[in-house]
Amino acid sequence: MKFESNVDDIINITNSMCNLMLHDITNPPLAARFFAYTYLAGYEVISENNPAAKSMYNIFNQYPKIDKPDSIKNFDYKLASLFAMLEVAGKMQPSGKLLDSNKYNLRQVCLSKGIPAEVIDASNRYGAYVGNEILKYARADGYRNISDYPRYTPKQDEGCWYPTPPAFFSAVEPYFNKIRPFILDSISRFKPLLPTAFNKNKGTAFYNLMNDVYKTGNTLTGEQRRIASFWDCNPFAVQEDGHLQIGIKKISPGAHWLLITGNACKRENISYEKSVFIHTVVAATLMDAFICCWDEKYRSNRIRPETAIRKYIDHGWTPLLQTPPFPEYLSGHSVISAASAEILKNFFGNNFSFTDSSELRFGIPPRHFQSFNQAALEAGVSRFYGGIHFMDAVDEGLGQGGKVGGFVIEKIKDNAALTIR
């Protein structure tokens, strides 16, 4: 008897990883990295066993040629791909041991369906083998060398980013641009326009940007508030209650788009194999998009609206959303949303309407969209409504993300996995 896998199995892994990331307070770029290597492990198993799926060798940068092990027999490759994903997710995430229960539960489900124990065990060994090969690939991407760099010190210069209240968190991932991208040949390929030059004087272009955030933040409609809240995706916000500070956790922006991905695959009844491929491409694109965005953030190092407005317009002003702890330009959510939308419309079409219930777990009602592009545009403008980005960071972020996604599509368009049904 074969294991009947489907997209629900991938969604379960995504949700389990989201839960771990909430537990570990995983920052958005790092979350994308965890997701990308996890799905890649599952896809590698598929590519070794399904003729319609081509390996990412010669497609992903420095991707190794992983030989199928001759010593492991009588496995189910779809089951092995799930074990491979759990292996990588468990080893990469700080609290990954908590995923051991997922492996146990998967084994019990297989036994209850009459799958022989020797097939389950062989599939587990195969998955662990491939998972460890992917982990070697991950260890070579440069992330573990980040701790060797000097601690980031915010500049005191006027117009530069500085930590914001209430927690004044230190800068997140200032050296993320040192990591090897999956698909991009150069992170400077889609370098955006320079941000509007800082100038605190009334009538200047920057002052107008700042004043737009201020005026909009003071006159938000109910719908604008709902949009900002829906796309907040702040892994760890701090809420003050008298003398107490309370941490509020949400899924990351990348996790939000991967949940959209899973639900799209499920609605269209996409096969397990192709669903793993689509998740792999979306997650790898997310990581490359974050690398590009973070490269610009710490180069332009621009002040956040909260800091600028409180200093030059209204000392008591606060944004609707809590300001994230890194420089303002570009808007990361705009970049990764546009990149994700570009990938998803390649697989599902330009006019794929869907209801997004990714935020239900936080008590936020679902929203309906007529297309992935509409969702990406809303995600971008949500940062303006939330008071955490100037509008040029949103517009340029959407532009950069679209270019990253388009480049990825060109790189994978000849991949035989596109023919998987």
Coordinates of C-alpha atoms in Angstrom, one line a residue:
M1 CA 0.0 0.0 0.0
K2 CA 1.3 3.5 -0.9
F3 CA 1.1 6.6 1.2
E4 CA -1.6 8.9 -0.2
S5 CA 0.0 12.3 0.4
N6 CA -1.7 15.6 -0.6
V7 CA -1.3 19.3 -0.1
D8 CA -2.8 19.1 3.4
D9 CA 0.4 17.4 4.5
I10 CA 2.4 20.4 3.3
I11 CA 0.0 22.8 5.0
N12 CA 0.4 20.9 8.2
I13 CA 4.2 21.3 8.0
T14 CA 3.8 25.0 7.3
N15 CA 1.5 25.5 10.3
S16 CA 3.8 23.5 12.5
M17 CA 6.7 25.6 11.5
C18 CA 4.7 28.8 12.0
N19 CA 3.9 27.6 15.6
L20 CA 7.6 27.0 16.3
M21 CA 8.5 30.4 14.8
L22 CA 5.9 32.0 17.1
H23 CA 7.5 30.2 20.0
D24 CA 11.0 31.1 19.0
I25 CA 10.2 34.7 17.8
T26 CA 11.8 34.1 14.4
N27 CA 12.5 37.3 12.5
P28 CA 11.0 37.6 8.9
P29 CA 14.2 37.1 6.8
L30 CA 15.3 34.1 8.9
A31 CA 11.8 32.6 8.7
A32 CA 12.0 32.7 4.9
R33 CA 15.3 30.8 5.1
F34 CA 13.9 28.1 7.3
F35 CA 10.9 27.6 4.9
A36 CA 13.0 27.5 1.8
Y37 CA 15.4 24.8 2.9
T38 CA 12.6 22.7 4.4
Y39 CA 10.5 22.6 1.2
L40 CA 13.6 22.1 -0.9
A41 CA 14.4 18.9 1.0
G42 CA 11.0 17.6 0.2
Y43 CA 11.3 18.5 -3.5
E44 CA 14.7 17.0 -3.8
V45 CA 13.3 13.6 -2.8
I46 CA 10.6 14.0 -5.4
S47 CA 13.0 15.0 -8.1
E48 CA 15.0 11.9 -7.5
N49 CA 12.0 9.7 -8.0
N50 CA 9.6 11.4 -10.4
P51 CA 10.8 11.8 -14.0
A52 CA 8.6 14.8 -14.4
A53 CA 10.5 16.7 -11.7
K54 CA 14.0 18.1 -12.4
S55 CA 16.5 18.7 -9.6
M56 CA 17.4 22.2 -8.7
Y57 CA 21.0 21.4 -9.7
N58 CA 22.2 24.1 -12.1
I59 CA 19.1 26.1 -11.2
F60 CA 19.8 27.1 -7.6
N61 CA 23.1 28.7 -6.9
Q62 CA 25.9 26.2 -5.8
Y63 CA 23.2 23.5 -5.5
P64 CA 24.9 20.1 -5.1
K65 CA 24.3 17.0 -7.1
I66 CA 22.7 14.7 -4.6
D67 CA 22.9 11.1 -5.5
K68 CA 20.0 8.8 -4.7
P69 CA 21.2 6.3 -2.0
D70 CA 21.4 2.7 -3.3
S71 CA 21.4 1.2 0.1
I72 CA 17.9 2.3 1.0
K73 CA 15.2 0.1 -0.6
N74 CA 11.4 -0.3 -0.3
F75 CA 10.6 3.3 0.5
D76 CA 7.6 5.4 -0.4
Y77 CA 9.1 8.6 -2.0
K78 CA 6.2 10.9 -1.1
L79 CA 6.4 9.8 2.5
A80 CA 10.2 10.2 2.4
S81 CA 9.7 13.7 1.1
L82 CA 7.6 14.6 4.2
F83 CA 10.2 13.0 6.5
A84 CA 12.9 15.1 4.7
M85 CA 11.0 18.3 5.3
L86 CA 10.5 17.5 9.0
E87 CA 14.2 16.6 9.3
V88 CA 15.3 20.0 8.0
A89 CA 12.7 22.0 9.8
G90 CA 13.6 20.2 13.0
K91 CA 17.3 20.7 12.7
M92 CA 17.2 24.4 11.5
Q93 CA 14.7 25.9 14.0
P94 CA 15.9 26.5 17.5
S95 CA 13.0 24.6 19.1
G96 CA 12.9 22.0 16.3
K97 CA 12.9 19.0 18.7
L98 CA 9.2 19.8 19.1
L99 CA 8.7 18.5 15.6
D100 CA 9.6 15.0 16.8
S101 CA 5.9 14.6 17.6
N102 CA 5.1 15.3 14.0
K103 CA 7.3 12.4 12.9
Y104 CA 5.7 10.1 15.4
N105 CA 2.2 11.1 14.4
L106 CA 3.1 10.6 10.7
R107 CA 4.3 7.1 11.5
Q108 CA 1.2 6.3 13.4
V109 CA -1.1 7.5 10.6
C110 CA 0.9 5.3 8.1
L111 CA 0.6 2.3 10.4
S112 CA -3.2 2.9 10.8
K113 CA -3.5 2.9 7.0
G114 CA -1.8 -0.5 6.7
I115 CA 1.6 0.8 5.4
P116 CA 4.2 -1.8 6.5
A117 CA 6.6 -0.6 9.2
E118 CA 9.6 -1.5 7.1
V119 CA 8.4 0.9 4.3
I120 CA 7.8 3.7 6.9
D121 CA 11.3 3.2 8.4
A122 CA 13.0 3.1 5.0
S123 CA 11.2 6.3 4.0
N124 CA 12.3 7.9 7.2
R125 CA 15.9 6.9 6.6
Y126 CA 15.7 8.2 3.0
G127 CA 14.2 11.5 4.1
A128 CA 16.8 11.9 6.8
Y129 CA 19.6 11.3 4.2
V130 CA 18.3 13.9 1.8
G131 CA 17.5 16.3 4.7
N132 CA 21.1 16.1 5.9
E133 CA 22.4 16.8 2.4
I134 CA 20.2 19.9 2.3
L135 CA 21.4 21.0 5.7
K136 CA 25.0 20.8 4.4
Y137 CA 23.9 23.1 1.5
A138 CA 22.3 25.4 4.1
R139 CA 25.4 25.6 6.2
A140 CA 27.3 26.8 3.2
D141 CA 25.1 29.8 2.5
G142 CA 27.0 32.1 4.8
Y143 CA 24.4 32.7 7.5
R144 CA 26.4 31.0 10.2
N145 CA 29.2 33.4 9.6
I146 CA 27.1 36.4 10.5
S147 CA 28.0 36.1 14.1
D148 CA 31.6 36.9 13.1
Y149 CA 30.6 40.4 12.0
P150 CA 30.8 43.3 14.5
R151 CA 27.6 44.2 16.4
Y152 CA 25.6 46.7 14.4
T153 CA 25.6 50.2 15.9
P154 CA 22.9 52.6 14.7
K155 CA 24.1 55.9 13.3
Q156 CA 23.3 59.1 15.2
D157 CA 23.1 61.1 12.0
E158 CA 20.0 63.1 11.2
G159 CA 17.7 61.2 8.9
C160 CA 19.1 57.8 9.7
W161 CA 17.3 54.9 11.3
Y162 CA 17.3 54.6 15.1
P163 CA 15.5 52.0 17.4
T164 CA 12.0 53.0 18.2
P165 CA 9.7 52.7 21.3
P166 CA 8.4 51.0 23.2
A167 CA 11.0 48.3 23.4
F168 CA 13.8 49.9 21.3
F169 CA 14.9 46.6 19.8
S170 CA 18.3 46.4 18.2
A171 CA 18.6 46.1 14.4
V172 CA 17.3 42.8 12.9
E173 CA 19.7 40.9 10.5
P174 CA 21.9 43.8 9.4
Y175 CA 24.1 41.4 7.5
F176 CA 21.5 39.4 5.7
N177 CA 22.8 40.6 2.4
K178 CA 25.9 38.5 3.0
I179 CA 23.9 35.3 2.5
R180 CA 24.0 33.3 -0.8
P181 CA 20.7 33.8 -2.7
F182 CA 19.0 30.8 -4.2
I183 CA 18.3 32.1 -7.7
L184 CA 19.5 35.6 -8.2
D185 CA 22.9 36.0 -9.8
S186 CA 23.5 39.3 -8.1
I187 CA 21.6 41.0 -5.3
S188 CA 22.3 44.4 -6.9
R189 CA 20.6 43.4 -10.2
F190 CA 17.4 45.0 -9.0
K191 CA 18.8 47.8 -6.9
P192 CA 16.0 50.4 -6.4
L193 CA 16.0 54.1 -7.0
L194 CA 17.6 56.2 -4.2
P195 CA 15.0 57.1 -1.5
T196 CA 13.7 60.6 -1.3
A197 CA 16.5 62.7 0.3
F198 CA 15.9 63.5 3.9
N199 CA 15.0 67.1 4.6
K200 CA 13.1 68.2 7.7
N201 CA 12.0 71.6 6.2
K202 CA 8.4 72.2 5.2
G203 CA 7.7 72.1 1.5
T204 CA 10.4 69.6 0.7
A205 CA 9.7 66.2 -0.9
F206 CA 10.7 64.4 2.2
Y207 CA 8.6 66.6 4.5
N208 CA 5.6 65.9 2.3
L209 CA 6.2 62.2 2.5
M210 CA 6.4 62.5 6.3
N211 CA 3.3 64.7 6.5
D212 CA 1.3 62.3 4.4
V213 CA 2.0 59.5 6.9
Y214 CA 1.1 61.8 9.7
K215 CA -2.2 63.1 8.2
T216 CA -3.3 59.7 7.0
G217 CA -2.5 58.1 10.4
N218 CA -4.7 60.7 12.1
T219 CA -7.7 60.1 9.8
L220 CA -7.7 56.4 9.2
T221 CA -11.0 54.9 8.1
G222 CA -12.2 51.6 9.6
E223 CA -11.3 49.8 6.3
Q224 CA -7.8 51.2 6.4
R225 CA -7.4 50.0 10.0
R226 CA -8.6 46.6 9.0
I227 CA -6.1 46.4 6.1
A228 CA -3.2 47.5 8.3
S229 CA -4.1 44.9 11.0
F230 CA -4.6 42.1 8.5
W231 CA -1.1 42.5 7.0
D232 CA 0.7 43.4 10.3
C233 CA 2.6 40.1 10.5
N234 CA 4.9 41.4 13.3
P235 CA 6.6 38.4 14.9
F236 CA 7.0 40.2 18.2
A237 CA 5.3 43.5 19.1
V238 CA 5.4 45.0 22.6
Q239 CA 2.3 46.5 24.1
E240 CA 2.5 48.6 27.2
D241 CA 0.0 48.2 30.0
G242 CA 0.9 50.5 32.8
H243 CA 4.3 49.4 34.1
L244 CA 4.0 46.1 32.2
Q245 CA 5.2 45.3 28.7
I246 CA 3.3 42.5 27.0
G247 CA 4.7 40.6 24.0
I248 CA 2.2 40.0 21.1
K249 CA 3.3 37.5 18.4
K250 CA 2.1 37.0 14.9
I251 CA 3.3 35.0 11.8
S252 CA 5.9 36.5 9.6
P253 CA 5.0 38.1 6.2
G254 CA 6.6 35.2 4.4
A255 CA 4.6 32.7 6.4
H256 CA 1.4 34.6 5.4
W257 CA 2.2 34.2 1.7
L258 CA 3.1 30.5 2.1
L259 CA -0.3 29.9 3.8
I260 CA -1.9 31.6 0.8
T261 CA 0.2 29.3 -1.4
G262 CA -1.0 26.2 0.4
N263 CA -4.6 27.2 0.2
A264 CA -4.4 28.0 -3.5
C265 CA -2.8 24.5 -4.2
K266 CA -5.6 22.9 -2.1
R267 CA -8.4 24.8 -3.9
E268 CA -7.1 23.8 -7.3
N269 CA -6.5 20.2 -6.2
I270 CA -2.8 20.5 -7.3
S271 CA -0.9 17.2 -6.9
Y272 CA 1.3 16.7 -3.9
E273 CA 4.5 16.7 -6.0
K274 CA 3.7 20.0 -7.8
S275 CA 2.5 21.6 -4.6
V276 CA 5.9 20.9 -3.0
F277 CA 7.5 22.4 -6.1
I278 CA 5.4 25.5 -5.9
H279 CA 6.1 25.9 -2.2
T280 CA 9.8 25.5 -2.8
V281 CA 9.8 28.2 -5.5
V282 CA 7.8 30.7 -3.5
A283 CA 9.9 30.2 -0.4
A284 CA 13.2 30.5 -2.3
T285 CA 11.9 33.6 -3.9
L286 CA 10.9 35.0 -0.5
M287 CA 14.5 34.5 0.7
D288 CA 16.0 36.1 -2.3
A289 CA 13.6 39.0 -2.1
F290 CA 14.5 39.5 1.6
I291 CA 18.2 39.5 0.7
C292 CA 17.6 42.2 -1.9
C293 CA 15.4 44.3 0.4
W294 CA 17.7 44.0 3.4
D295 CA 20.7 45.0 1.2
E296 CA 18.9 48.3 0.5
K297 CA 17.6 48.8 4.0
Y298 CA 21.1 49.0 5.6
R299 CA 22.6 50.9 2.7
S300 CA 20.1 53.8 2.6
N301 CA 19.5 53.4 6.4
R302 CA 16.5 55.7 6.3
I303 CA 14.7 57.0 9.4
R304 CA 11.3 55.6 10.2
P305 CA 8.1 57.7 10.1
E306 CA 7.6 57.4 13.8
T307 CA 11.0 58.8 14.6
A308 CA 10.8 61.6 12.0
I309 CA 7.2 62.7 12.8
R310 CA 7.8 62.8 16.6
K311 CA 10.9 64.8 16.1
Y312 CA 9.7 67.3 13.5
I313 CA 5.9 67.4 13.5
D314 CA 4.2 66.0 16.6
H315 CA 6.1 64.8 19.7
G316 CA 3.2 62.7 20.9
W317 CA 2.4 60.9 17.6
T318 CA 2.3 57.1 17.4
P319 CA 1.6 54.9 14.4
L320 CA -1.2 52.4 14.3
L321 CA 1.2 49.5 13.9
Q322 CA 4.4 49.0 16.0
T323 CA 7.5 50.1 14.0
P324 CA 9.7 47.1 13.2
P325 CA 13.4 47.2 14.3
F326 CA 15.2 47.9 11.1
P327 CA 15.6 50.8 8.6
E328 CA 12.7 52.0 6.6
Y329 CA 13.6 51.9 2.9
L330 CA 12.4 49.6 1.2
S331 CA 9.2 48.2 2.6
G332 CA 10.0 44.5 3.1
H333 CA 6.3 43.5 3.0
S334 CA 5.9 45.3 -0.3
V335 CA 9.0 43.5 -1.8
I336 CA 8.1 40.0 -0.7
S337 CA 4.4 40.4 -1.4
A338 CA 5.0 41.5 -5.0
A339 CA 7.6 38.7 -5.5
S340 CA 5.2 36.1 -4.2
A341 CA 2.3 37.4 -6.3
E342 CA 4.5 37.2 -9.4
I343 CA 5.3 33.5 -8.7
L344 CA 1.7 32.5 -7.8
K345 CA 0.1 34.1 -10.8
N346 CA 2.5 32.2 -13.0
F347 CA 1.0 29.0 -11.6
F348 CA -2.6 30.0 -11.0
G349 CA -3.2 32.9 -13.4
N350 CA -3.6 36.6 -13.2
N351 CA -7.3 36.6 -12.1
F352 CA -7.2 33.9 -9.4
S353 CA -9.7 35.1 -6.8
F354 CA -9.3 33.7 -3.2
T355 CA -10.2 34.3 0.4
D356 CA -7.3 34.6 2.7
S357 CA -7.9 33.4 6.2
S358 CA -4.3 33.2 7.3
E359 CA -4.8 35.6 10.2
L360 CA -7.9 33.9 11.7
R361 CA -5.7 32.4 14.5
F362 CA -5.2 35.9 15.8
G363 CA -8.9 36.8 15.7
I364 CA -8.6 38.8 12.4
P365 CA -11.4 38.1 9.9
P366 CA -10.5 36.8 6.4
R367 CA -10.2 39.1 3.4
H368 CA -11.2 38.3 -0.2
F369 CA -9.0 39.2 -3.2
Q370 CA -9.7 39.1 -7.0
S371 CA -6.0 38.4 -7.7
F372 CA -2.6 37.9 -6.1
N373 CA -1.6 41.3 -7.4
Q374 CA -4.5 42.9 -5.6
A375 CA -3.4 41.2 -2.4
A376 CA 0.2 42.3 -2.9
L377 CA -0.8 46.0 -3.5
E378 CA -3.0 45.9 -0.4
A379 CA -0.1 44.4 1.7
G380 CA 2.1 47.2 0.5
V381 CA -0.2 50.1 1.3
S382 CA -1.0 48.5 4.6
R383 CA 2.4 49.7 5.8
F384 CA 1.5 53.2 4.9
Y385 CA -1.8 53.0 6.7
G386 CA 0.0 51.4 9.6
G387 CA 2.3 54.4 9.9
I388 CA 5.5 52.5 9.5
H389 CA 6.5 53.3 6.0
F390 CA 6.7 56.3 3.6
M391 CA 4.9 55.8 0.3
D392 CA 8.0 55.8 -1.8
A393 CA 9.3 52.8 0.1
V394 CA 6.0 51.0 -0.7
D395 CA 6.0 51.9 -4.4
E396 CA 9.7 51.0 -4.9
G397 CA 9.3 47.9 -2.8
L398 CA 6.5 46.6 -5.0
G399 CA 8.6 47.3 -8.0
Q400 CA 11.7 45.5 -6.8
G401 CA 9.6 42.5 -5.6
G402 CA 7.9 42.2 -9.0
K403 CA 11.3 42.2 -10.8
V404 CA 12.7 39.5 -8.4
G405 CA 9.7 37.3 -9.0
G406 CA 9.9 37.8 -12.8
F407 CA 13.5 36.8 -12.8
V408 CA 12.8 33.6 -10.8
I409 CA 10.1 32.6 -13.3
E410 CA 12.5 33.0 -16.2
K411 CA 15.1 30.8 -14.4
I412 CA 12.7 28.0 -13.6
K413 CA 10.4 28.1 -16.7
D414 CA 12.3 25.2 -18.3
N415 CA 12.2 23.1 -15.2
A416 CA 10.4 19.8 -16.0
A417 CA 8.5 20.1 -12.7
L418 CA 6.2 22.6 -14.3
T419 CA 4.7 19.6 -16.2
I420 CA 3.8 17.7 -13.0
R421 CA 0.1 17.2 -12.7

